[in-house]
JSON list of C-alpha atoms in Angstrom, two decimals:
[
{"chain": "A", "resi": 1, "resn": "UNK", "atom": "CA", "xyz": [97.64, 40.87, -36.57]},
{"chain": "A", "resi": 2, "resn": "UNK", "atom": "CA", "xyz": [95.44, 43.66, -34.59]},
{"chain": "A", "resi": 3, "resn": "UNK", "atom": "CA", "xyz": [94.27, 41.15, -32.41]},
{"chain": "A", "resi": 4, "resn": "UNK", "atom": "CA", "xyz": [98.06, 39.33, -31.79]},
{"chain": "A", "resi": 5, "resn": "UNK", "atom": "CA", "xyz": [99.15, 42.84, -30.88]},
{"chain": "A", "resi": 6, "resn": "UNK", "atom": "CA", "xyz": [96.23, 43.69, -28.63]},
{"chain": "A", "resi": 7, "resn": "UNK", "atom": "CA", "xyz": [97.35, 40.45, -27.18]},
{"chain": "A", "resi": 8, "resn": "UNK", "atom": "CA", "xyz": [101.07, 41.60, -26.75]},
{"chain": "A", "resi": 9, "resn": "UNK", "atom": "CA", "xyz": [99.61, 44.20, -25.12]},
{"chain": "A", "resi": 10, "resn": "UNK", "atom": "CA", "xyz": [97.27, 42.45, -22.02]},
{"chain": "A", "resi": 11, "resn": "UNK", "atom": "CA", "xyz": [99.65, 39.93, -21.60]},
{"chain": "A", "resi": 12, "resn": "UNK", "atom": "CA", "xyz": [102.25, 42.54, -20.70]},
{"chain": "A", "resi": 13, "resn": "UNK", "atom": "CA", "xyz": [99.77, 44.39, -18.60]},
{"chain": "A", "resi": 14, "resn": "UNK", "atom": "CA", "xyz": [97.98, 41.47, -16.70]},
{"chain": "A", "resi": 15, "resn": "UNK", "atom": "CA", "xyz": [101.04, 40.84, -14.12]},
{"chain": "A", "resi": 16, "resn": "UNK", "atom": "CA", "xyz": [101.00, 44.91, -13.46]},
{"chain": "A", "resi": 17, "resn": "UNK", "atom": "CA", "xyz": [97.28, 44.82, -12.64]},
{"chain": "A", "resi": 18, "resn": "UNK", "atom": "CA", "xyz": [97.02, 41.43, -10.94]},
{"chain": "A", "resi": 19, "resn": "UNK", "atom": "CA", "xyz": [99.71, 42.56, -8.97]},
{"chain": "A", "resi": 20, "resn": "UNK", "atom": "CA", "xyz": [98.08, 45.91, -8.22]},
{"chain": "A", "resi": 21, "resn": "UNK", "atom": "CA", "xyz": [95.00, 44.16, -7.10]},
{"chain": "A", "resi": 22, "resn": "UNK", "atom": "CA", "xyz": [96.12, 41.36, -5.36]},
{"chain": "A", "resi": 23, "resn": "UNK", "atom": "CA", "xyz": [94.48, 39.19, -7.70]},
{"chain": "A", "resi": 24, "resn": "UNK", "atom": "CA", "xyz": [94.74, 35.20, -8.46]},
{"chain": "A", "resi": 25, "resn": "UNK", "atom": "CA", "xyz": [95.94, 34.55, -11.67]},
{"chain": "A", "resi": 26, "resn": "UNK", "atom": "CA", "xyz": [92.18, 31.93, -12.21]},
{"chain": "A", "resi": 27, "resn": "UNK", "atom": "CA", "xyz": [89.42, 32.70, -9.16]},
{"chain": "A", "resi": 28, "resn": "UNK", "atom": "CA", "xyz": [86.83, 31.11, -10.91]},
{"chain": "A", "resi": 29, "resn": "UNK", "atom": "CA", "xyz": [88.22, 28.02, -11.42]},
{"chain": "A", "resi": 30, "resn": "UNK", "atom": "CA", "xyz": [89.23, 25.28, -9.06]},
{"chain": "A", "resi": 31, "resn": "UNK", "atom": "CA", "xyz": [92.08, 23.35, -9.16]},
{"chain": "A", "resi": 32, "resn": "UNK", "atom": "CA", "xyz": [90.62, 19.83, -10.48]},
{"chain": "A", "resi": 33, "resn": "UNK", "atom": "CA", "xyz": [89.03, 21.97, -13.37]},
{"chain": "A", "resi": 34, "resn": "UNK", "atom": "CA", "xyz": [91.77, 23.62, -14.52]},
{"chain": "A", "resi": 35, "resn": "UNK", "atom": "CA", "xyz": [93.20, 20.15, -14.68]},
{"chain": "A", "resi": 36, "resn": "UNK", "atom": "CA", "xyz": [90.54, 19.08, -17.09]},
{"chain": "A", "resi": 37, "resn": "UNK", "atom": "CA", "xyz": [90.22, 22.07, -18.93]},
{"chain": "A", "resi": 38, "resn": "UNK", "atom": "CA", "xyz": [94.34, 21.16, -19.62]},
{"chain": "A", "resi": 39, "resn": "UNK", "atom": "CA", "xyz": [92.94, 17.56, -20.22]},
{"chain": "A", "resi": 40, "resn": "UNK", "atom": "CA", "xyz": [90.62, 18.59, -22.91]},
{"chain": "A", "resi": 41, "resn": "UNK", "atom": "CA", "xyz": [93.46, 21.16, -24.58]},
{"chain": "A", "resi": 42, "resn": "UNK", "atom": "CA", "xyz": [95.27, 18.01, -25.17]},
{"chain": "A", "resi": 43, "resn": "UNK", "atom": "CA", "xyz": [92.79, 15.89, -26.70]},
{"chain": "A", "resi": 44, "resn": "UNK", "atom": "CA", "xyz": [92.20, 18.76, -29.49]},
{"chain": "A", "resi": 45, "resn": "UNK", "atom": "CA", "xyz": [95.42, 18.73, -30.15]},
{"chain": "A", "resi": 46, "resn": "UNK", "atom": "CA", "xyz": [95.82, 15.27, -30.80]},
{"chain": "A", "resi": 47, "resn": "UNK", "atom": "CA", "xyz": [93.14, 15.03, -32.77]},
{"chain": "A", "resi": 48, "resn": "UNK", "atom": "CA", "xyz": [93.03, 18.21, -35.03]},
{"chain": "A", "resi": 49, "resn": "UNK", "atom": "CA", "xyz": [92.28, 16.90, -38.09]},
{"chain": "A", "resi": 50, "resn": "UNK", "atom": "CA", "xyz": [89.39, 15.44, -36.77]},
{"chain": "A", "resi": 51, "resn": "UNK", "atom": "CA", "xyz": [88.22, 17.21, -33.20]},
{"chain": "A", "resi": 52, "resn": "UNK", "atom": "CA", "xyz": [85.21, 16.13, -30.76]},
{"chain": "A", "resi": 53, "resn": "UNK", "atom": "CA", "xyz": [82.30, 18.71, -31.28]},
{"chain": "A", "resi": 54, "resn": "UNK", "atom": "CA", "xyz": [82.38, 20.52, -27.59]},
{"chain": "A", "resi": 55, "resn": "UNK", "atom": "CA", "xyz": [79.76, 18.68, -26.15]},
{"chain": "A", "resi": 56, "resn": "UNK", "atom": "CA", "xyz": [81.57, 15.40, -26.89]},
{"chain": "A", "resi": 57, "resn": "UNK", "atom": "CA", "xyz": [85.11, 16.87, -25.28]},
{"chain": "A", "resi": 58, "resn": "UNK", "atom": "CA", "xyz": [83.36, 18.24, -22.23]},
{"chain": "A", "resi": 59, "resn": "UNK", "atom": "CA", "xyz": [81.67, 15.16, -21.43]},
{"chain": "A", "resi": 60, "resn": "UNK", "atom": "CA", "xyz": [85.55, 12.98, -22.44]},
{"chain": "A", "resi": 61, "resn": "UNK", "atom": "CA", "xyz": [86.67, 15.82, -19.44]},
{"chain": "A", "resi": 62, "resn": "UNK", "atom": "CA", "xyz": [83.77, 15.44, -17.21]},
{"chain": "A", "resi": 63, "resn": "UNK", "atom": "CA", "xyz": [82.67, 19.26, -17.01]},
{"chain": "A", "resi": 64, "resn": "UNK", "atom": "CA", "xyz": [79.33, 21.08, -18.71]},
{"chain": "A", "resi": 65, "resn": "UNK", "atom": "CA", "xyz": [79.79, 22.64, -21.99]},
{"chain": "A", "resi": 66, "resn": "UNK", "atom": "CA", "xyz": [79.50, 25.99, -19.76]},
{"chain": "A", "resi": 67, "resn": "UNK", "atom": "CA", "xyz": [82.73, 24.97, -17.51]},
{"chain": "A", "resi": 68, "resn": "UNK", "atom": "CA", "xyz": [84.64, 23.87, -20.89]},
{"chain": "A", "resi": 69, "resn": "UNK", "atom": "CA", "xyz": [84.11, 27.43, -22.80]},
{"chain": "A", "resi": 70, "resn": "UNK", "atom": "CA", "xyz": [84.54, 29.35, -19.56]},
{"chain": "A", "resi": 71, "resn": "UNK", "atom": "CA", "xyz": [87.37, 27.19, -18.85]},
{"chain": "A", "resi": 72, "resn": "UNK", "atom": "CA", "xyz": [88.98, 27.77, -22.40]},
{"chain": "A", "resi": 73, "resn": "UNK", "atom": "CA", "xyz": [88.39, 32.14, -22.19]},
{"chain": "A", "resi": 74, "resn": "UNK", "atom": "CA", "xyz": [90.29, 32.22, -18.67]},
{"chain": "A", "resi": 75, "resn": "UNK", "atom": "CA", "xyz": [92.86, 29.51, -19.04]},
{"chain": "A", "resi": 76, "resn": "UNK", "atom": "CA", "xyz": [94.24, 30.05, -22.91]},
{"chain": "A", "resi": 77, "resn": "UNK", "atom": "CA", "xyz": [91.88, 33.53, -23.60]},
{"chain": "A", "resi": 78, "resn": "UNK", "atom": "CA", "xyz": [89.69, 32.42, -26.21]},
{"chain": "A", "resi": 79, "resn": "UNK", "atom": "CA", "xyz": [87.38, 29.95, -27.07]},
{"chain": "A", "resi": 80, "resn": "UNK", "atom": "CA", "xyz": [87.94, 26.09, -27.44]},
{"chain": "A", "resi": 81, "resn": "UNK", "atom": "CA", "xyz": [86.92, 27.06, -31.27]},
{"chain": "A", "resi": 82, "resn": "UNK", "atom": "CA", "xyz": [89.41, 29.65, -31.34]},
{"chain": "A", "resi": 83, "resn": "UNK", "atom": "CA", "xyz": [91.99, 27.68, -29.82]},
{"chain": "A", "resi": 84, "resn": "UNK", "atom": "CA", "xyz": [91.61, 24.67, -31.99]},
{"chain": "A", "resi": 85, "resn": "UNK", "atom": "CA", "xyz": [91.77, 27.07, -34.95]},
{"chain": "A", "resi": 86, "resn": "UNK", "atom": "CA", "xyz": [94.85, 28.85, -34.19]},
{"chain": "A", "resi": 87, "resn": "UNK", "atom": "CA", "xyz": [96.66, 25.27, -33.20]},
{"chain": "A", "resi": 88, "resn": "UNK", "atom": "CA", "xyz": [95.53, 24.12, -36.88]},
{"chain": "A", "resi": 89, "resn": "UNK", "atom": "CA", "xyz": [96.77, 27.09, -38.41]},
{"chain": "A", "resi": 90, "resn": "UNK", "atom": "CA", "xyz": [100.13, 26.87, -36.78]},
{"chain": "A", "resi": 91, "resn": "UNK", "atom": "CA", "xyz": [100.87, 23.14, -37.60]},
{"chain": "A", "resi": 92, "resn": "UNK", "atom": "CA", "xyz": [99.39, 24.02, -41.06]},
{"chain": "A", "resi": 93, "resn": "UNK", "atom": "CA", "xyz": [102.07, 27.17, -41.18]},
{"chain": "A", "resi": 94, "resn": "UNK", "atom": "CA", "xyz": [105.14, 24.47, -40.53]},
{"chain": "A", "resi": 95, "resn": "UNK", "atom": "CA", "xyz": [104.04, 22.11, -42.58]},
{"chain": "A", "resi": 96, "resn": "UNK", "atom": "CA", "xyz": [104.01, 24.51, -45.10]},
{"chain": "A", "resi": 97, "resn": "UNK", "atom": "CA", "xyz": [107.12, 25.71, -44.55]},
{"chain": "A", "resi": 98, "resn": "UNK", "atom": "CA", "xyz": [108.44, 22.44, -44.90]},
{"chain": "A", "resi": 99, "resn": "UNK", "atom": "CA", "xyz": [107.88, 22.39, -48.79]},
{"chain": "A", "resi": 100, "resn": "UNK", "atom": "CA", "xyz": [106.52, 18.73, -48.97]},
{"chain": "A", "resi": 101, "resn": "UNK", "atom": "CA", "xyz": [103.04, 18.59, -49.00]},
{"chain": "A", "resi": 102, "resn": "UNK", "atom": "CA", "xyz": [101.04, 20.74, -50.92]},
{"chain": "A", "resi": 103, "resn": "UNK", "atom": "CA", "xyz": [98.26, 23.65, -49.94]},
{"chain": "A", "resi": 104, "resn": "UNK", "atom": "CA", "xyz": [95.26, 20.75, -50.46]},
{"chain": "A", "resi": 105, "resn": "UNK", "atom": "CA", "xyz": [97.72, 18.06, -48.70]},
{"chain": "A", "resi": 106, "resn": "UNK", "atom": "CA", "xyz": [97.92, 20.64, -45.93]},
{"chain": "A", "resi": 107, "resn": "UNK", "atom": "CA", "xyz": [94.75, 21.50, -45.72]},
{"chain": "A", "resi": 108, "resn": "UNK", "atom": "CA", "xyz": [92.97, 18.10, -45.13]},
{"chain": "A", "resi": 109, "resn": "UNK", "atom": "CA", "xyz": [96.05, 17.58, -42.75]},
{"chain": "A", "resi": 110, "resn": "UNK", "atom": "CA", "xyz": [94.43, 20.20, -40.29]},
{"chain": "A", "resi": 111, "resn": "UNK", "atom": "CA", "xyz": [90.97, 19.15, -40.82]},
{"chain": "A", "resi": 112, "resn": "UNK", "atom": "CA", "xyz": [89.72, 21.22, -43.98]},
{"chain": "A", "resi": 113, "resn": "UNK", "atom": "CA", "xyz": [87.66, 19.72, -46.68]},
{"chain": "A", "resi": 114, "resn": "UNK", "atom": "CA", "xyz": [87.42, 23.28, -48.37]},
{"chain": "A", "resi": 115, "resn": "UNK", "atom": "CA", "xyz": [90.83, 24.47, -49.52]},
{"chain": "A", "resi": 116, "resn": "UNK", "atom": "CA", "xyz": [89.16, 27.92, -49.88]},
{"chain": "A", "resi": 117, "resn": "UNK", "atom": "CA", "xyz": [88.24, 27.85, -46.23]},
{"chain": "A", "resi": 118, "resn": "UNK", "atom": "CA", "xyz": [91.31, 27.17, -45.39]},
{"chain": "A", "resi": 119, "resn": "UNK", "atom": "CA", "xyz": [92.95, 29.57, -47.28]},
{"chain": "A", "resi": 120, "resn": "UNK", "atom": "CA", "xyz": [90.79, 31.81, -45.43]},
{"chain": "A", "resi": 121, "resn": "UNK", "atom": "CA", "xyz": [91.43, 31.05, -41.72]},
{"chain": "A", "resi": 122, "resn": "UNK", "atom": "CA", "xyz": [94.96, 31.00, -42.99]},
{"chain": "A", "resi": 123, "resn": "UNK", "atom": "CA", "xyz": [95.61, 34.58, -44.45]},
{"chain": "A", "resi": 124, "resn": "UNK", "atom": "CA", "xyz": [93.32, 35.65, -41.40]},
{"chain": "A", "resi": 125, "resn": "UNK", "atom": "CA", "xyz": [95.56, 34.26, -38.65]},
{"chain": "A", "resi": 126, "resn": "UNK", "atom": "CA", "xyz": [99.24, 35.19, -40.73]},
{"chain": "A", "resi": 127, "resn": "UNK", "atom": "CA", "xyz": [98.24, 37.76, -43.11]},
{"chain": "A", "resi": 128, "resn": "UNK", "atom": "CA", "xyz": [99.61, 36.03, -45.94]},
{"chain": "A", "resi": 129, "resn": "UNK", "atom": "CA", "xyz": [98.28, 32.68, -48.21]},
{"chain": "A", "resi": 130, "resn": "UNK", "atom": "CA", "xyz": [98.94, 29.73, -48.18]},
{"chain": "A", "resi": 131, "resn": "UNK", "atom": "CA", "xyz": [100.35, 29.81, -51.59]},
{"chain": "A", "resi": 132, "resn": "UNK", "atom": "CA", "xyz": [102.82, 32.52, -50.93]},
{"chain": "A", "resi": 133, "resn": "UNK", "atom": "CA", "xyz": [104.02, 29.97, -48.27]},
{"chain": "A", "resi": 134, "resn": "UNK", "atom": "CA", "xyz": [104.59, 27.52, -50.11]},
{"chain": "A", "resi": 135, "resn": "UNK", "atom": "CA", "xyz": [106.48, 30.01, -52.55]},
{"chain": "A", "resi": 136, "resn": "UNK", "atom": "CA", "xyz": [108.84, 30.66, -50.11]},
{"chain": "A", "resi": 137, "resn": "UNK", "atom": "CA", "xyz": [107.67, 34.10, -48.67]},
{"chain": "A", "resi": 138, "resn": "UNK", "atom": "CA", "xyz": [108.95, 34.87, -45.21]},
{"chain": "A", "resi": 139, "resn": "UNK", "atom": "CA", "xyz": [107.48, 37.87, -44.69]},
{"chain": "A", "resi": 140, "resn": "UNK", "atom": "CA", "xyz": [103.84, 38.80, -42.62]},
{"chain": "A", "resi": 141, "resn": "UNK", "atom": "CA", "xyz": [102.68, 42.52, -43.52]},
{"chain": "A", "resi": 142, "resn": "UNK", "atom": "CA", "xyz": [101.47, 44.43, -40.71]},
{"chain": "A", "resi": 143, "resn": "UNK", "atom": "CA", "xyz": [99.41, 47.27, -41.36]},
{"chain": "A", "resi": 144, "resn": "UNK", "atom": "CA", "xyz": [99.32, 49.56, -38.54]},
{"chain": "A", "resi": 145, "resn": "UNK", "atom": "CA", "xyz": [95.60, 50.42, -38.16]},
{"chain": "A", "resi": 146, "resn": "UNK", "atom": "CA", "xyz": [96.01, 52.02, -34.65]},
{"chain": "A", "resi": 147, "resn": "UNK", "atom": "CA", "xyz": [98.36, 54.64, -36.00]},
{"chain": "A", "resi": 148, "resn": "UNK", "atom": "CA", "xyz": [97.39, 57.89, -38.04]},
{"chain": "A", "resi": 149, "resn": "UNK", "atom": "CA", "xyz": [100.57, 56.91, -40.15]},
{"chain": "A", "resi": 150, "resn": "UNK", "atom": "CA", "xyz": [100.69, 54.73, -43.44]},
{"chain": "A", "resi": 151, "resn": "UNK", "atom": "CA", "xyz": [102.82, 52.22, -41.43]},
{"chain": "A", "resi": 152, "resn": "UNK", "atom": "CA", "xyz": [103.93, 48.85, -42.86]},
{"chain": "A", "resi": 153, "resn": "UNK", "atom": "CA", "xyz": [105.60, 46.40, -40.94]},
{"chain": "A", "resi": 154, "resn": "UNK", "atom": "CA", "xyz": [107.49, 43.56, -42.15]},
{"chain": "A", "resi": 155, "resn": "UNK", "atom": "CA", "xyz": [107.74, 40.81, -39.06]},
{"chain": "A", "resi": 156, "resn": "UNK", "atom": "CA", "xyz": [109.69, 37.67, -39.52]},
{"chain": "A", "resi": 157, "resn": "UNK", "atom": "CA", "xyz": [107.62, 34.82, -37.99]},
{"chain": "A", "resi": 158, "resn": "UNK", "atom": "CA", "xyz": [110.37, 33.94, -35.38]},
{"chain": "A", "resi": 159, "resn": "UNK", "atom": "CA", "xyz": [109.90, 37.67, -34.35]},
{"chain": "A", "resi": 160, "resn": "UNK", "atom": "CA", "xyz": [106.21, 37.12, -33.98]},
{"chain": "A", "resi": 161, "resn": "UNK", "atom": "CA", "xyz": [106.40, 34.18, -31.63]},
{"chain": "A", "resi": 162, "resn": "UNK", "atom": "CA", "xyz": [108.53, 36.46, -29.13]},
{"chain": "A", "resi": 163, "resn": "UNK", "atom": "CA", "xyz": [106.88, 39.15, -27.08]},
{"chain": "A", "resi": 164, "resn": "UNK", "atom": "CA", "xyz": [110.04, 41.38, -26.85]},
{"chain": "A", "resi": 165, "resn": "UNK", "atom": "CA", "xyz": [110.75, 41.01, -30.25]},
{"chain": "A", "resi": 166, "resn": "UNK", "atom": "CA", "xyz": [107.48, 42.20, -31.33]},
{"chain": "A", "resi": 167, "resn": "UNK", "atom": "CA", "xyz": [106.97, 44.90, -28.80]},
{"chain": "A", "resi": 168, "resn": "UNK", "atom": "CA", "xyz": [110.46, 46.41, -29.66]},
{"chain": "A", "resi": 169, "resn": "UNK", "atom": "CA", "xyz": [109.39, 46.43, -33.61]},
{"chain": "A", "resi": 170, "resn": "UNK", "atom": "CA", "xyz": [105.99, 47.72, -33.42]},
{"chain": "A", "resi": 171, "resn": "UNK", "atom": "CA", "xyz": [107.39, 50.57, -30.62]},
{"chain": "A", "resi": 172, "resn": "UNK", "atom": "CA", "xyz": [110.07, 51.40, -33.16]},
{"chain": "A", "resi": 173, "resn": "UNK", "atom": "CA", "xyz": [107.83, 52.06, -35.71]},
{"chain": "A", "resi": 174, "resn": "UNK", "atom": "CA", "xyz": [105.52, 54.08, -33.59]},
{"chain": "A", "resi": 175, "resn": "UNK", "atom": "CA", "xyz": [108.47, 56.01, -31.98]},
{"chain": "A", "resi": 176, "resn": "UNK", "atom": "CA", "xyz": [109.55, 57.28, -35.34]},
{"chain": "A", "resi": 177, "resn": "UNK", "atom": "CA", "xyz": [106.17, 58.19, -36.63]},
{"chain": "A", "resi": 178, "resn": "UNK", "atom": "CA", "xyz": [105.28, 60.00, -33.41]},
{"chain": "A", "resi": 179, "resn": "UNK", "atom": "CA", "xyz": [108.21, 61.35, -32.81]}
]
């Protein structure tokens, strides 16, 4: 949850200071690799349960391992690891949701043969288990590390997937504990 916030946070400021500096929004990369850096993005997400390892997807894209991971940071900020993670986490979280497959059902869905590991990467990426899901819990608990306050924040996942949602919550709370 740190990290999604931190992420609210650059996203918000990287139009201020590309803007300030005059900068494009990906020097680094040209045009036909961006296109296959959007190439390979696809291929992991059709195959999630059972991804290329990176050297296999950069060669499918026709770019070095190097360009792929480079690629991956500038394009979607974080790594093609990262990103497959989070994308396997977030079909995981629906299916979930829906109530008709169960945690282990889920889990090998995504690409898991460890339920525990995937009960893991779960709680990590929503702050809450799989289990609890499945139970019919709506609610992610956000501790407020960044504040000198005892804060606890309950977000509503819909909230989570907007930015202005999210930033109006988490000001809120900071507003009336600085305040």
């Amino acid at each position: 949850m740190q990290a999604k916030i931190q992420e609210l946070m650059a996203l918000q400021l990287a139009p201020i200071l590309a803007q300030s500096d005059g900068l494009q929004p990906y020097p680094r990369l040209k045009a036909q690799t961006i296109v296959r850096i959007h190439h390979a993005r696809d291929i992991l997400l059709s195959r999630l349960e059972n991804p290329p390892l990176i050297p296999e997807l950069a060669q499918l894209v026709g770019v070095s391992d190097r360009t792929l991971g480079n690629g991956f940071r500038e394009l979607f900020g974080t790594t093609v690891f990262g990103y497959l993670t989070s994308k396997r986490m977030e079909q995981a979280e629906q299916l979930l949701r829906s109530g008709k497959l169960t945690v282990t059902q889920v889990a090998n869905l995504v690409g898991y043969a460890q339920q525990g590991h995937f009960a893991i990467a779960f709680k990590r990426k929503f702050g809450i288990t799989p289990v609890n899901v499945c139970q019919g819990k709506k609610y992610f608990r956000l501790l407020m590390p960044f504040c000198d306050c005892n804060a606890v924040l309950d977000i509503d996942p819909p909230a989570i997937a907007s930015l202005y949602s999210a930033n109006i919550a988490i000001n809120n709370i900071c507003n009336k504990h600085f305040n």
